[in-house]
């Protein structure tokens, strides 16, 4: 004995979900070949839109579709239901963006230096690529760093300050006030040298050793070279060596004197997401390699 309910469901499925070659629109009941088949959730949203807009009488197909059936086949003709629904969703999206921008504090949109707004706190934690003590030890074994060392993107408890504190005078700076650094200056600016000298009269770092944010890292390299008297060592992603538009030409003229390749590091909970990194070392006093002498490559042992 045939199940009448099953036959009815099959009939509705064939009516609402026509073949990809041709079919009938669930709204205007016109036959055609260019359709979009909705999922149940999208069909439910389309039904809600029709009810809210009060346009059910314009689409006779809705009067014949069983209640609760949300698998729709909508044609892409101009003025049909699919086009009206997409326009409404686009308008709502613009309204949400405008409302969010209005609610966001002005200092959060324009902020570039300390004190750091609370709204940036979570994003800032995700952007911190904290240096491991092992990476600092590899740098110390490969490059002779002495004198006054500035970590311009870190605090007194970070690995750079901890690793060099026993042999060097260490200065710290970070744009965020959370790290209790000596100063809270924006180290990505070329004016960082002048700002640093004003904040630290009589202090001139021999070396800058730091791990800057990877986005826009070339700005931090330039700022570090402007403030250091002997050299800089920045922990950077391997992608920094790619000839991108913002640094390709600059790297041709200013290749790192030493590249110390580190083991891949993991900064997220996902075990398969790791980042290849290296210490890029530039000398500001004209010593040891450079463009004419080539770059010295050092590989971190396993």
PDB file of C-alpha atoms in Angstrom:
ATOM      1  CA  UNK A   1       0.000   0.000   0.000  1.00  0.00           C
ATOM      2  CA  UNK A   2       1.375   3.382  -0.974  1.00  0.00           C
ATOM      3  CA  UNK A   3       2.029   5.998   1.670  1.00  0.00           C
ATOM      4  CA  UNK A   4       0.013   9.115   0.638  1.00  0.00           C
ATOM      5  CA  UNK A   5       2.201  11.340   2.838  1.00  0.00           C
ATOM      6  CA  UNK A   6       5.321  10.119   1.088  1.00  0.00           C
ATOM      7  CA  UNK A   7       3.744  10.733  -2.308  1.00  0.00           C
ATOM      8  CA  UNK A   8       2.817  14.276  -1.255  1.00  0.00           C
ATOM      9  CA  UNK A   9       6.363  14.989  -0.036  1.00  0.00           C
ATOM     10  CA  UNK A  10       7.797  13.636  -3.276  1.00  0.00           C
ATOM     11  CA  UNK A  11       5.414  15.827  -5.263  1.00  0.00           C
ATOM     12  CA  UNK A  12       6.416  18.925  -3.288  1.00  0.00           C
ATOM     13  CA  UNK A  13      10.112  18.123  -3.677  1.00  0.00           C
ATOM     14  CA  UNK A  14       9.747  17.795  -7.434  1.00  0.00           C
ATOM     15  CA  UNK A  15       7.751  21.020  -7.525  1.00  0.00           C
ATOM     16  CA  UNK A  16      10.065  23.080  -5.353  1.00  0.00           C
ATOM     17  CA  UNK A  17      13.420  21.601  -6.398  1.00  0.00           C
ATOM     18  CA  UNK A  18      13.343  21.341 -10.215  1.00  0.00           C
ATOM     19  CA  UNK A  19      16.244  20.026 -12.242  1.00  0.00           C
ATOM     20  CA  UNK A  20      19.234  22.249 -12.948  1.00  0.00           C
ATOM     21  CA  UNK A  21      18.343  22.436 -16.650  1.00  0.00           C
ATOM     22  CA  UNK A  22      14.828  23.769 -16.330  1.00  0.00           C
ATOM     23  CA  UNK A  23      12.224  24.336 -13.677  1.00  0.00           C
ATOM     24  CA  UNK A  24       9.514  26.503 -12.274  1.00  0.00           C
ATOM     25  CA  UNK A  25       9.977  29.394  -9.879  1.00  0.00           C
ATOM     26  CA  UNK A  26       8.388  28.806  -6.484  1.00  0.00           C
ATOM     27  CA  UNK A  27       7.386  32.477  -6.309  1.00  0.00           C
ATOM     28  CA  UNK A  28       6.216  33.680  -9.733  1.00  0.00           C
ATOM     29  CA  UNK A  29       5.506  30.172 -11.170  1.00  0.00           C
ATOM     30  CA  UNK A  30       7.370  31.062 -14.375  1.00  0.00           C
ATOM     31  CA  UNK A  31       9.359  28.367 -16.160  1.00  0.00           C
ATOM     32  CA  UNK A  32      13.024  28.935 -16.896  1.00  0.00           C
ATOM     33  CA  UNK A  33      16.578  27.651 -16.585  1.00  0.00           C
ATOM     34  CA  UNK A  34      18.395  30.120 -14.278  1.00  0.00           C
ATOM     35  CA  UNK A  35      17.462  29.261 -10.682  1.00  0.00           C
ATOM     36  CA  UNK A  36      18.782  29.354  -7.165  1.00  0.00           C
ATOM     37  CA  UNK A  37      17.787  26.495  -4.865  1.00  0.00           C
ATOM     38  CA  UNK A  38      17.592  27.616  -1.250  1.00  0.00           C
ATOM     39  CA  UNK A  39      18.402  25.662   1.868  1.00  0.00           C
ATOM     40  CA  UNK A  40      15.769  25.255   4.543  1.00  0.00           C
ATOM     41  CA  UNK A  41      17.150  28.089   6.680  1.00  0.00           C
ATOM     42  CA  UNK A  42      17.365  30.490   3.722  1.00  0.00           C
ATOM     43  CA  UNK A  43      13.870  29.528   2.637  1.00  0.00           C
ATOM     44  CA  UNK A  44      12.605  30.328   6.120  1.00  0.00           C
ATOM     45  CA  UNK A  45      14.235  33.763   5.941  1.00  0.00           C
ATOM     46  CA  UNK A  46      12.683  34.364   2.522  1.00  0.00           C
ATOM     47  CA  UNK A  47       9.248  33.488   3.890  1.00  0.00           C
ATOM     48  CA  UNK A  48       9.755  35.888   6.809  1.00  0.00           C
ATOM     49  CA  UNK A  49      10.794  38.623   4.391  1.00  0.00           C
ATOM     50  CA  UNK A  50       7.642  38.097   2.300  1.00  0.00           C
ATOM     51  CA  UNK A  51       5.449  38.309   5.408  1.00  0.00           C
ATOM     52  CA  UNK A  52       7.187  41.414   6.769  1.00  0.00           C
ATOM     53  CA  UNK A  53       7.144  43.215   3.426  1.00  0.00           C
ATOM     54  CA  UNK A  54       3.515  42.244   2.737  1.00  0.00           C
ATOM     55  CA  UNK A  55       4.214  41.163  -0.831  1.00  0.00           C
ATOM     56  CA  UNK A  56       2.742  37.657  -0.711  1.00  0.00           C
ATOM     57  CA  UNK A  57      -0.066  38.657  -3.089  1.00  0.00           C
ATOM     58  CA  UNK A  58       2.515  39.494  -5.775  1.00  0.00           C
ATOM     59  CA  UNK A  59       3.818  35.928  -5.875  1.00  0.00           C
ATOM     60  CA  UNK A  60       1.066  33.359  -6.473  1.00  0.00           C
ATOM     61  CA  UNK A  61       3.430  30.478  -5.868  1.00  0.00           C
ATOM     62  CA  UNK A  62       3.392  31.090  -2.121  1.00  0.00           C
ATOM     63  CA  UNK A  63      -0.337  30.460  -1.964  1.00  0.00           C
ATOM     64  CA  UNK A  64       0.075  26.917  -3.285  1.00  0.00           C
ATOM     65  CA  UNK A  65       3.171  25.869  -1.302  1.00  0.00           C
ATOM     66  CA  UNK A  66       2.460  23.849   1.804  1.00  0.00           C
ATOM     67  CA  UNK A  67       3.123  25.527   5.140  1.00  0.00           C
ATOM     68  CA  UNK A  68       6.547  24.723   6.574  1.00  0.00           C
ATOM     69  CA  UNK A  69       8.090  23.978   3.188  1.00  0.00           C
ATOM     70  CA  UNK A  70      11.237  26.091   2.925  1.00  0.00           C
ATOM     71  CA  UNK A  71      13.135  24.393   0.081  1.00  0.00           C
ATOM     72  CA  UNK A  72      12.476  26.923  -2.648  1.00  0.00           C
ATOM     73  CA  UNK A  73      13.569  27.323  -6.244  1.00  0.00           C
ATOM     74  CA  UNK A  74      13.732  31.022  -7.063  1.00  0.00           C
ATOM     75  CA  UNK A  75      14.382  32.436 -10.510  1.00  0.00           C
ATOM     76  CA  UNK A  76      16.835  35.254 -11.140  1.00  0.00           C
ATOM     77  CA  UNK A  77      14.517  37.422 -13.212  1.00  0.00           C
ATOM     78  CA  UNK A  78      14.555  41.145 -12.504  1.00  0.00           C
ATOM     79  CA  UNK A  79      11.871  42.105 -10.023  1.00  0.00           C
ATOM     80  CA  UNK A  80      11.248  38.563  -8.820  1.00  0.00           C
ATOM     81  CA  UNK A  81      11.453  37.507  -5.182  1.00  0.00           C
ATOM     82  CA  UNK A  82      15.126  36.504  -5.189  1.00  0.00           C
ATOM     83  CA  UNK A  83      16.244  39.943  -6.345  1.00  0.00           C
ATOM     84  CA  UNK A  84      14.026  41.699  -3.781  1.00  0.00           C
ATOM     85  CA  UNK A  85      15.320  39.486  -0.977  1.00  0.00           C
ATOM     86  CA  UNK A  86      18.967  40.068  -1.907  1.00  0.00           C
ATOM     87  CA  UNK A  87      18.458  43.840  -2.011  1.00  0.00           C
ATOM     88  CA  UNK A  88      16.879  43.725   1.428  1.00  0.00           C
ATOM     89  CA  UNK A  89      19.783  41.674   2.841  1.00  0.00           C
ATOM     90  CA  UNK A  90      22.305  44.063   1.305  1.00  0.00           C
ATOM     91  CA  UNK A  91      20.533  47.048   2.872  1.00  0.00           C
ATOM     92  CA  UNK A  92      20.463  45.339   6.272  1.00  0.00           C
ATOM     93  CA  UNK A  93      24.163  44.588   6.017  1.00  0.00           C
ATOM     94  CA  UNK A  94      24.962  48.237   5.349  1.00  0.00           C
ATOM     95  CA  UNK A  95      22.792  49.256   8.283  1.00  0.00           C
ATOM     96  CA  UNK A  96      24.640  46.861  10.598  1.00  0.00           C
ATOM     97  CA  UNK A  97      28.024  48.191   9.494  1.00  0.00           C
ATOM     98  CA  UNK A  98      26.911  51.792   9.976  1.00  0.00           C
ATOM     99  CA  UNK A  99      25.414  51.018  13.384  1.00  0.00           C
ATOM    100  CA  UNK A 100      28.571  49.249  14.549  1.00  0.00           C
ATOM    101  CA  UNK A 101      30.774  52.116  13.355  1.00  0.00           C
ATOM    102  CA  UNK A 102      28.569  54.579  15.222  1.00  0.00           C
ATOM    103  CA  UNK A 103      28.741  52.548  18.432  1.00  0.00           C
ATOM    104  CA  UNK A 104      32.535  52.142  18.287  1.00  0.00           C
ATOM    105  CA  UNK A 105      34.329  54.833  20.310  1.00  0.00           C
ATOM    106  CA  UNK A 106      36.195  57.359  18.222  1.00  0.00           C
ATOM    107  CA  UNK A 107      39.497  56.703  19.994  1.00  0.00           C
ATOM    108  CA  UNK A 108      39.233  53.010  19.067  1.00  0.00           C
ATOM    109  CA  UNK A 109      39.072  53.850  15.362  1.00  0.00           C
ATOM    110  CA  UNK A 110      41.828  56.461  15.415  1.00  0.00           C
ATOM    111  CA  UNK A 111      44.155  55.014  18.069  1.00  0.00           C
ATOM    112  CA  UNK A 112      47.827  54.625  17.185  1.00  0.00           C
ATOM    113  CA  UNK A 113      49.667  54.910  20.499  1.00  0.00           C
ATOM    114  CA  UNK A 114      49.339  54.358  24.238  1.00  0.00           C
ATOM    115  CA  UNK A 115      47.252  54.257  26.316  1.00  0.00           C
ATOM    116  CA  UNK A 116      45.705  51.276  24.590  1.00  0.00           C
ATOM    117  CA  UNK A 117      41.881  51.154  24.436  1.00  0.00           C
ATOM    118  CA  UNK A 118      40.219  48.181  26.072  1.00  0.00           C
ATOM    119  CA  UNK A 119      38.594  47.277  22.739  1.00  0.00           C
ATOM    120  CA  UNK A 120      42.046  46.526  21.313  1.00  0.00           C
ATOM    121  CA  UNK A 121      43.157  44.356  24.217  1.00  0.00           C
ATOM    122  CA  UNK A 122      42.022  40.997  22.811  1.00  0.00           C
ATOM    123  CA  UNK A 123      43.365  41.710  19.323  1.00  0.00           C
ATOM    124  CA  UNK A 124      46.664  42.877  20.800  1.00  0.00           C
ATOM    125  CA  UNK A 125      47.090  39.597  22.689  1.00  0.00           C
ATOM    126  CA  UNK A 126      46.585  37.658  19.457  1.00  0.00           C
ATOM    127  CA  UNK A 127      49.149  39.857  17.671  1.00  0.00           C
ATOM    128  CA  UNK A 128      51.880  39.254  20.265  1.00  0.00           C
ATOM    129  CA  UNK A 129      54.427  36.750  18.976  1.00  0.00           C
ATOM    130  CA  UNK A 130      56.319  36.280  22.223  1.00  0.00           C
ATOM    131  CA  UNK A 131      59.949  35.271  21.840  1.00  0.00           C
ATOM    132  CA  UNK A 132      61.050  32.085  23.549  1.00  0.00           C
ATOM    133  CA  UNK A 133      64.199  32.129  25.720  1.00  0.00           C
ATOM    134  CA  UNK A 134      65.686  29.468  23.425  1.00  0.00           C
ATOM    135  CA  UNK A 135      65.408  31.836  20.454  1.00  0.00           C
ATOM    136  CA  UNK A 136      67.226  34.579  22.379  1.00  0.00           C
ATOM    137  CA  UNK A 137      69.973  32.118  23.291  1.00  0.00           C
ATOM    138  CA  UNK A 138      70.423  31.183  19.624  1.00  0.00           C
ATOM    139  CA  UNK A 139      70.834  34.873  18.768  1.00  0.00           C
ATOM    140  CA  UNK A 140      73.399  35.413  21.539  1.00  0.00           C
ATOM    141  CA  UNK A 141      75.453  32.455  20.316  1.00  0.00           C
ATOM    142  CA  UNK A 142      75.471  33.701  16.714  1.00  0.00           C
ATOM    143  CA  UNK A 143      75.961  37.465  17.136  1.00  0.00           C
ATOM    144  CA  UNK A 144      78.094  39.407  19.611  1.00  0.00           C
ATOM    145  CA  UNK A 145      75.679  41.871  21.220  1.00  0.00           C
ATOM    146  CA  UNK A 146      76.927  44.142  23.998  1.00  0.00           C
ATOM    147  CA  UNK A 147      76.318  47.578  25.452  1.00  0.00           C
ATOM    148  CA  UNK A 148      72.855  49.064  25.775  1.00  0.00           C
ATOM    149  CA  UNK A 149      70.037  46.929  24.326  1.00  0.00           C
ATOM    150  CA  UNK A 150      66.549  48.235  23.570  1.00  0.00           C
ATOM    151  CA  UNK A 151      63.537  45.961  23.206  1.00  0.00           C
ATOM    152  CA  UNK A 152      61.219  48.398  21.466  1.00  0.00           C
ATOM    153  CA  UNK A 153      58.261  45.976  21.337  1.00  0.00           C
ATOM    154  CA  UNK A 154      58.364  44.291  24.724  1.00  0.00           C
ATOM    155  CA  UNK A 155      58.297  44.645  28.466  1.00  0.00           C
ATOM    156  CA  UNK A 156      60.764  43.928  31.278  1.00  0.00           C
ATOM    157  CA  UNK A 157      59.433  40.390  31.763  1.00  0.00           C
ATOM    158  CA  UNK A 158      59.794  39.324  28.123  1.00  0.00           C
ATOM    159  CA  UNK A 159      62.512  36.930  26.972  1.00  0.00           C
ATOM    160  CA  UNK A 160      64.685  39.617  25.353  1.00  0.00           C
ATOM    161  CA  UNK A 161      64.963  41.673  28.531  1.00  0.00           C
ATOM    162  CA  UNK A 162      65.470  38.565  30.648  1.00  0.00           C
ATOM    163  CA  UNK A 163      68.135  37.147  28.327  1.00  0.00           C
ATOM    164  CA  UNK A 164      70.291  40.279  28.035  1.00  0.00           C
ATOM    165  CA  UNK A 165      69.826  41.718  31.520  1.00  0.00           C
ATOM    166  CA  UNK A 166      72.836  39.907  32.978  1.00  0.00           C
ATOM    167  CA  UNK A 167      75.305  41.200  30.370  1.00  0.00           C
ATOM    168  CA  UNK A 168      73.798  44.427  28.996  1.00  0.00           C
ATOM    169  CA  UNK A 169      71.899  47.495  30.036  1.00  0.00           C
ATOM    170  CA  UNK A 170      68.319  46.847  28.904  1.00  0.00           C
ATOM    171  CA  UNK A 171      65.716  49.440  27.928  1.00  0.00           C
ATOM    172  CA  UNK A 172      62.125  48.500  27.124  1.00  0.00           C
ATOM    173  CA  UNK A 173      59.338  50.099  25.128  1.00  0.00           C
ATOM    174  CA  UNK A 174      55.915  48.916  24.035  1.00  0.00           C
ATOM    175  CA  UNK A 175      52.937  50.727  22.593  1.00  0.00           C
ATOM    176  CA  UNK A 176      50.713  49.019  25.156  1.00  0.00           C
ATOM    177  CA  UNK A 177      50.807  50.168  28.756  1.00  0.00           C
ATOM    178  CA  UNK A 178      49.931  46.651  29.956  1.00  0.00           C
ATOM    179  CA  UNK A 179      53.545  45.444  29.855  1.00  0.00           C
ATOM    180  CA  UNK A 180      54.972  48.057  32.261  1.00  0.00           C
ATOM    181  CA  UNK A 181      57.661  48.986  29.741  1.00  0.00           C
ATOM    182  CA  UNK A 182      59.954  51.964  30.273  1.00  0.00           C
ATOM    183  CA  UNK A 183      58.167  53.963  27.562  1.00  0.00           C
ATOM    184  CA  UNK A 184      54.960  53.532  25.562  1.00  0.00           C
ATOM    185  CA  UNK A 185      55.882  54.852  22.120  1.00  0.00           C
ATOM    186  CA  UNK A 186      54.746  53.700  18.690  1.00  0.00           C
ATOM    187  CA  UNK A 187      57.858  51.972  17.361  1.00  0.00           C
ATOM    188  CA  UNK A 188      56.509  51.621  13.822  1.00  0.00           C
ATOM    189  CA  UNK A 189      56.992  55.324  13.078  1.00  0.00           C
ATOM    190  CA  UNK A 190      60.133  56.862  11.587  1.00  0.00           C
ATOM    191  CA  UNK A 191      59.785  59.552  14.252  1.00  0.00           C
ATOM    192  CA  UNK A 192      60.395  56.896  16.898  1.00  0.00           C
ATOM    193  CA  UNK A 193      64.048  57.940  17.214  1.00  0.00           C
ATOM    194  CA  UNK A 194      63.188  61.541  18.089  1.00  0.00           C
ATOM    195  CA  UNK A 195      60.346  60.474  20.371  1.00  0.00           C
ATOM    196  CA  UNK A 196      62.612  57.984  22.136  1.00  0.00           C
ATOM    197  CA  UNK A 197      65.358  60.565  22.695  1.00  0.00           C
ATOM    198  CA  UNK A 198      62.859  63.007  24.169  1.00  0.00           C
ATOM    199  CA  UNK A 199      61.511  60.343  26.519  1.00  0.00           C
ATOM    200  CA  UNK A 200      65.004  59.057  27.433  1.00  0.00           C
ATOM    201  CA  UNK A 201      67.426  62.005  27.468  1.00  0.00           C
ATOM    202  CA  UNK A 202      71.030  60.862  27.428  1.00  0.00           C
ATOM    203  CA  UNK A 203      70.135  57.273  26.492  1.00  0.00           C
ATOM    204  CA  UNK A 204      71.309  55.884  23.156  1.00  0.00           C
ATOM    205  CA  UNK A 205      70.879  52.130  22.568  1.00  0.00           C
ATOM    206  CA  UNK A 206      73.719  50.301  20.868  1.00  0.00           C
ATOM    207  CA  UNK A 207      71.431  47.486  19.782  1.00  0.00           C
ATOM    208  CA  UNK A 208      67.723  47.037  19.182  1.00  0.00           C
ATOM    209  CA  UNK A 209      66.592  43.456  19.779  1.00  0.00           C
ATOM    210  CA  UNK A 210      62.873  42.801  19.520  1.00  0.00           C
ATOM    211  CA  UNK A 211      60.017  40.805  18.033  1.00  0.00           C
ATOM    212  CA  UNK A 212      57.722  43.314  16.309  1.00  0.00           C
ATOM    213  CA  UNK A 213      54.172  42.730  15.062  1.00  0.00           C
ATOM    214  CA  UNK A 214      54.519  40.832  11.808  1.00  0.00           C
ATOM    215  CA  UNK A 215      52.071  43.056   9.950  1.00  0.00           C
ATOM    216  CA  UNK A 216      53.989  46.092   8.713  1.00  0.00           C
ATOM    217  CA  UNK A 217      57.258  44.751  10.140  1.00  0.00           C
ATOM    218  CA  UNK A 218      59.384  46.726   7.680  1.00  0.00           C
ATOM    219  CA  UNK A 219      58.358  49.935   9.446  1.00  0.00           C
ATOM    220  CA  UNK A 220      59.756  48.580  12.710  1.00  0.00           C
ATOM    221  CA  UNK A 221      63.017  47.581  11.006  1.00  0.00           C
ATOM    222  CA  UNK A 222      63.501  51.093   9.629  1.00  0.00           C
ATOM    223  CA  UNK A 223      62.686  52.678  12.987  1.00  0.00           C
ATOM    224  CA  UNK A 224      65.119  50.333  14.754  1.00  0.00           C
ATOM    225  CA  UNK A 225      67.927  51.179  12.324  1.00  0.00           C
ATOM    226  CA  UNK A 226      67.314  54.865  12.962  1.00  0.00           C
ATOM    227  CA  UNK A 227      67.709  54.585  16.737  1.00  0.00           C
ATOM    228  CA  UNK A 228      70.498  51.980  17.155  1.00  0.00           C
ATOM    229  CA  UNK A 229      74.188  52.884  16.907  1.00  0.00           C
ATOM    230  CA  UNK A 230      75.662  49.416  16.236  1.00  0.00           C
ATOM    231  CA  UNK A 231      72.996  47.053  14.959  1.00  0.00           C
ATOM    232  CA  UNK A 232      69.503  45.633  15.160  1.00  0.00           C
ATOM    233  CA  UNK A 233      68.167  42.092  15.474  1.00  0.00           C
ATOM    234  CA  UNK A 234      64.485  41.535  14.820  1.00  0.00           C
ATOM    235  CA  UNK A 235      62.644  38.223  14.950  1.00  0.00           C
ATOM    236  CA  UNK A 236      60.548  38.121  11.794  1.00  0.00           C
ATOM    237  CA  UNK A 237      58.496  35.620   9.777  1.00  0.00           C
ATOM    238  CA  UNK A 238      60.233  33.994   6.832  1.00  0.00           C
ATOM    239  CA  UNK A 239      57.692  35.683   4.568  1.00  0.00           C
ATOM    240  CA  UNK A 240      59.445  38.973   5.370  1.00  0.00           C
ATOM    241  CA  UNK A 241      62.134  37.979   2.853  1.00  0.00           C
ATOM    242  CA  UNK A 242      59.592  37.778   0.038  1.00  0.00           C
ATOM    243  CA  UNK A 243      59.844  40.648  -2.491  1.00  0.00           C
ATOM    244  CA  UNK A 244      56.529  42.280  -1.613  1.00  0.00           C
ATOM    245  CA  UNK A 245      55.606  45.795  -2.694  1.00  0.00           C
ATOM    246  CA  UNK A 246      56.222  47.391   0.705  1.00  0.00           C
ATOM    247  CA  UNK A 247      59.736  46.001   1.196  1.00  0.00           C
ATOM    248  CA  UNK A 248      61.046  44.316  -1.969  1.00  0.00           C
ATOM    249  CA  UNK A 249      63.063  47.293  -3.192  1.00  0.00           C
ATOM    250  CA  UNK A 250      64.210  48.160   0.312  1.00  0.00           C
ATOM    251  CA  UNK A 251      65.534  44.632   0.907  1.00  0.00           C
ATOM    252  CA  UNK A 252      67.507  44.767  -2.337  1.00  0.00           C
ATOM    253  CA  UNK A 253      69.345  47.842  -1.048  1.00  0.00           C
ATOM    254  CA  UNK A 254      69.411  46.750   2.605  1.00  0.00           C
ATOM    255  CA  UNK A 255      69.716  42.960   2.867  1.00  0.00           C
ATOM    256  CA  UNK A 256      70.199  41.573   6.375  1.00  0.00           C
ATOM    257  CA  UNK A 257      73.818  40.929   7.262  1.00  0.00           C
ATOM    258  CA  UNK A 258      72.893  37.779   9.186  1.00  0.00           C
ATOM    259  CA  UNK A 259      69.853  35.517   8.915  1.00  0.00           C
ATOM    260  CA  UNK A 260      69.431  33.099  11.813  1.00  0.00           C
ATOM    261  CA  UNK A 261      66.745  30.580  10.932  1.00  0.00           C
ATOM    262  CA  UNK A 262      64.771  29.255  13.891  1.00  0.00           C
ATOM    263  CA  UNK A 263      62.622  26.212  14.382  1.00  0.00           C
ATOM    264  CA  UNK A 264      58.976  26.713  13.483  1.00  0.00           C
ATOM    265  CA  UNK A 265      56.953  28.213  16.326  1.00  0.00           C
ATOM    266  CA  UNK A 266      53.328  27.677  17.335  1.00  0.00           C
ATOM    267  CA  UNK A 267      51.282  30.625  18.606  1.00  0.00           C
ATOM    268  CA  UNK A 268      47.772  29.125  18.511  1.00  0.00           C
ATOM    269  CA  UNK A 269      46.078  26.131  20.088  1.00  0.00           C
ATOM    270  CA  UNK A 270      45.910  24.411  16.692  1.00  0.00           C
ATOM    271  CA  UNK A 271      48.840  21.987  16.576  1.00  0.00           C
ATOM    272  CA  UNK A 272      49.173  22.117  12.795  1.00  0.00           C
ATOM    273  CA  UNK A 273      49.518  25.929  12.605  1.00  0.00           C
ATOM    274  CA  UNK A 274      53.183  26.867  12.893  1.00  0.00           C
ATOM    275  CA  UNK A 275      55.209  29.845  11.704  1.00  0.00           C
ATOM    276  CA  UNK A 276      58.684  29.817  10.197  1.00  0.00           C
ATOM    277  CA  UNK A 277      60.810  32.573  11.750  1.00  0.00           C
ATOM    278  CA  UNK A 278      64.318  34.002  11.639  1.00  0.00           C
ATOM    279  CA  UNK A 279      66.438  36.631  13.323  1.00  0.00           C
ATOM    280  CA  UNK A 280      67.259  39.361  10.818  1.00  0.00           C
ATOM    281  CA  UNK A 281      70.418  41.236  11.807  1.00  0.00           C
ATOM    282  CA  UNK A 282      71.441  44.571  10.292  1.00  0.00           C
ATOM    283  CA  UNK A 283      74.570  46.505  11.299  1.00  0.00           C
ATOM    284  CA  UNK A 284      74.330  50.283  11.408  1.00  0.00           C
ATOM    285  CA  UNK A 285      78.066  50.953  11.790  1.00  0.00           C
ATOM    286  CA  UNK A 286      79.002  49.369   8.454  1.00  0.00           C
ATOM    287  CA  UNK A 287      80.533  46.237   9.928  1.00  0.00           C
ATOM    288  CA  UNK A 288      80.131  42.570   9.011  1.00  0.00           C
ATOM    289  CA  UNK A 289      78.577  41.759   5.672  1.00  0.00           C
ATOM    290  CA  UNK A 290      75.757  43.682   4.080  1.00  0.00           C
ATOM    291  CA  UNK A 291      74.961  44.275   0.441  1.00  0.00           C
ATOM    292  CA  UNK A 292      78.534  43.921  -0.802  1.00  0.00           C
ATOM    293  CA  UNK A 293      79.603  41.029   1.424  1.00  0.00           C
ATOM    294  CA  UNK A 294      76.384  39.021   1.218  1.00  0.00           C
ATOM    295  CA  UNK A 295      74.293  37.648   4.043  1.00  0.00           C
ATOM    296  CA  UNK A 296      75.565  35.078   6.520  1.00  0.00           C
ATOM    297  CA  UNK A 297      73.114  32.243   7.069  1.00  0.00           C
ATOM    298  CA  UNK A 298      72.866  30.485  10.423  1.00  0.00           C
ATOM    299  CA  UNK A 299      70.574  27.513  10.976  1.00  0.00           C
ATOM    300  CA  UNK A 300      69.230  26.653  14.400  1.00  0.00           C
ATOM    301  CA  UNK A 301      70.025  23.007  15.275  1.00  0.00           C
ATOM    302  CA  UNK A 302      67.200  20.663  16.186  1.00  0.00           C
TER     303      UNK A 302
END
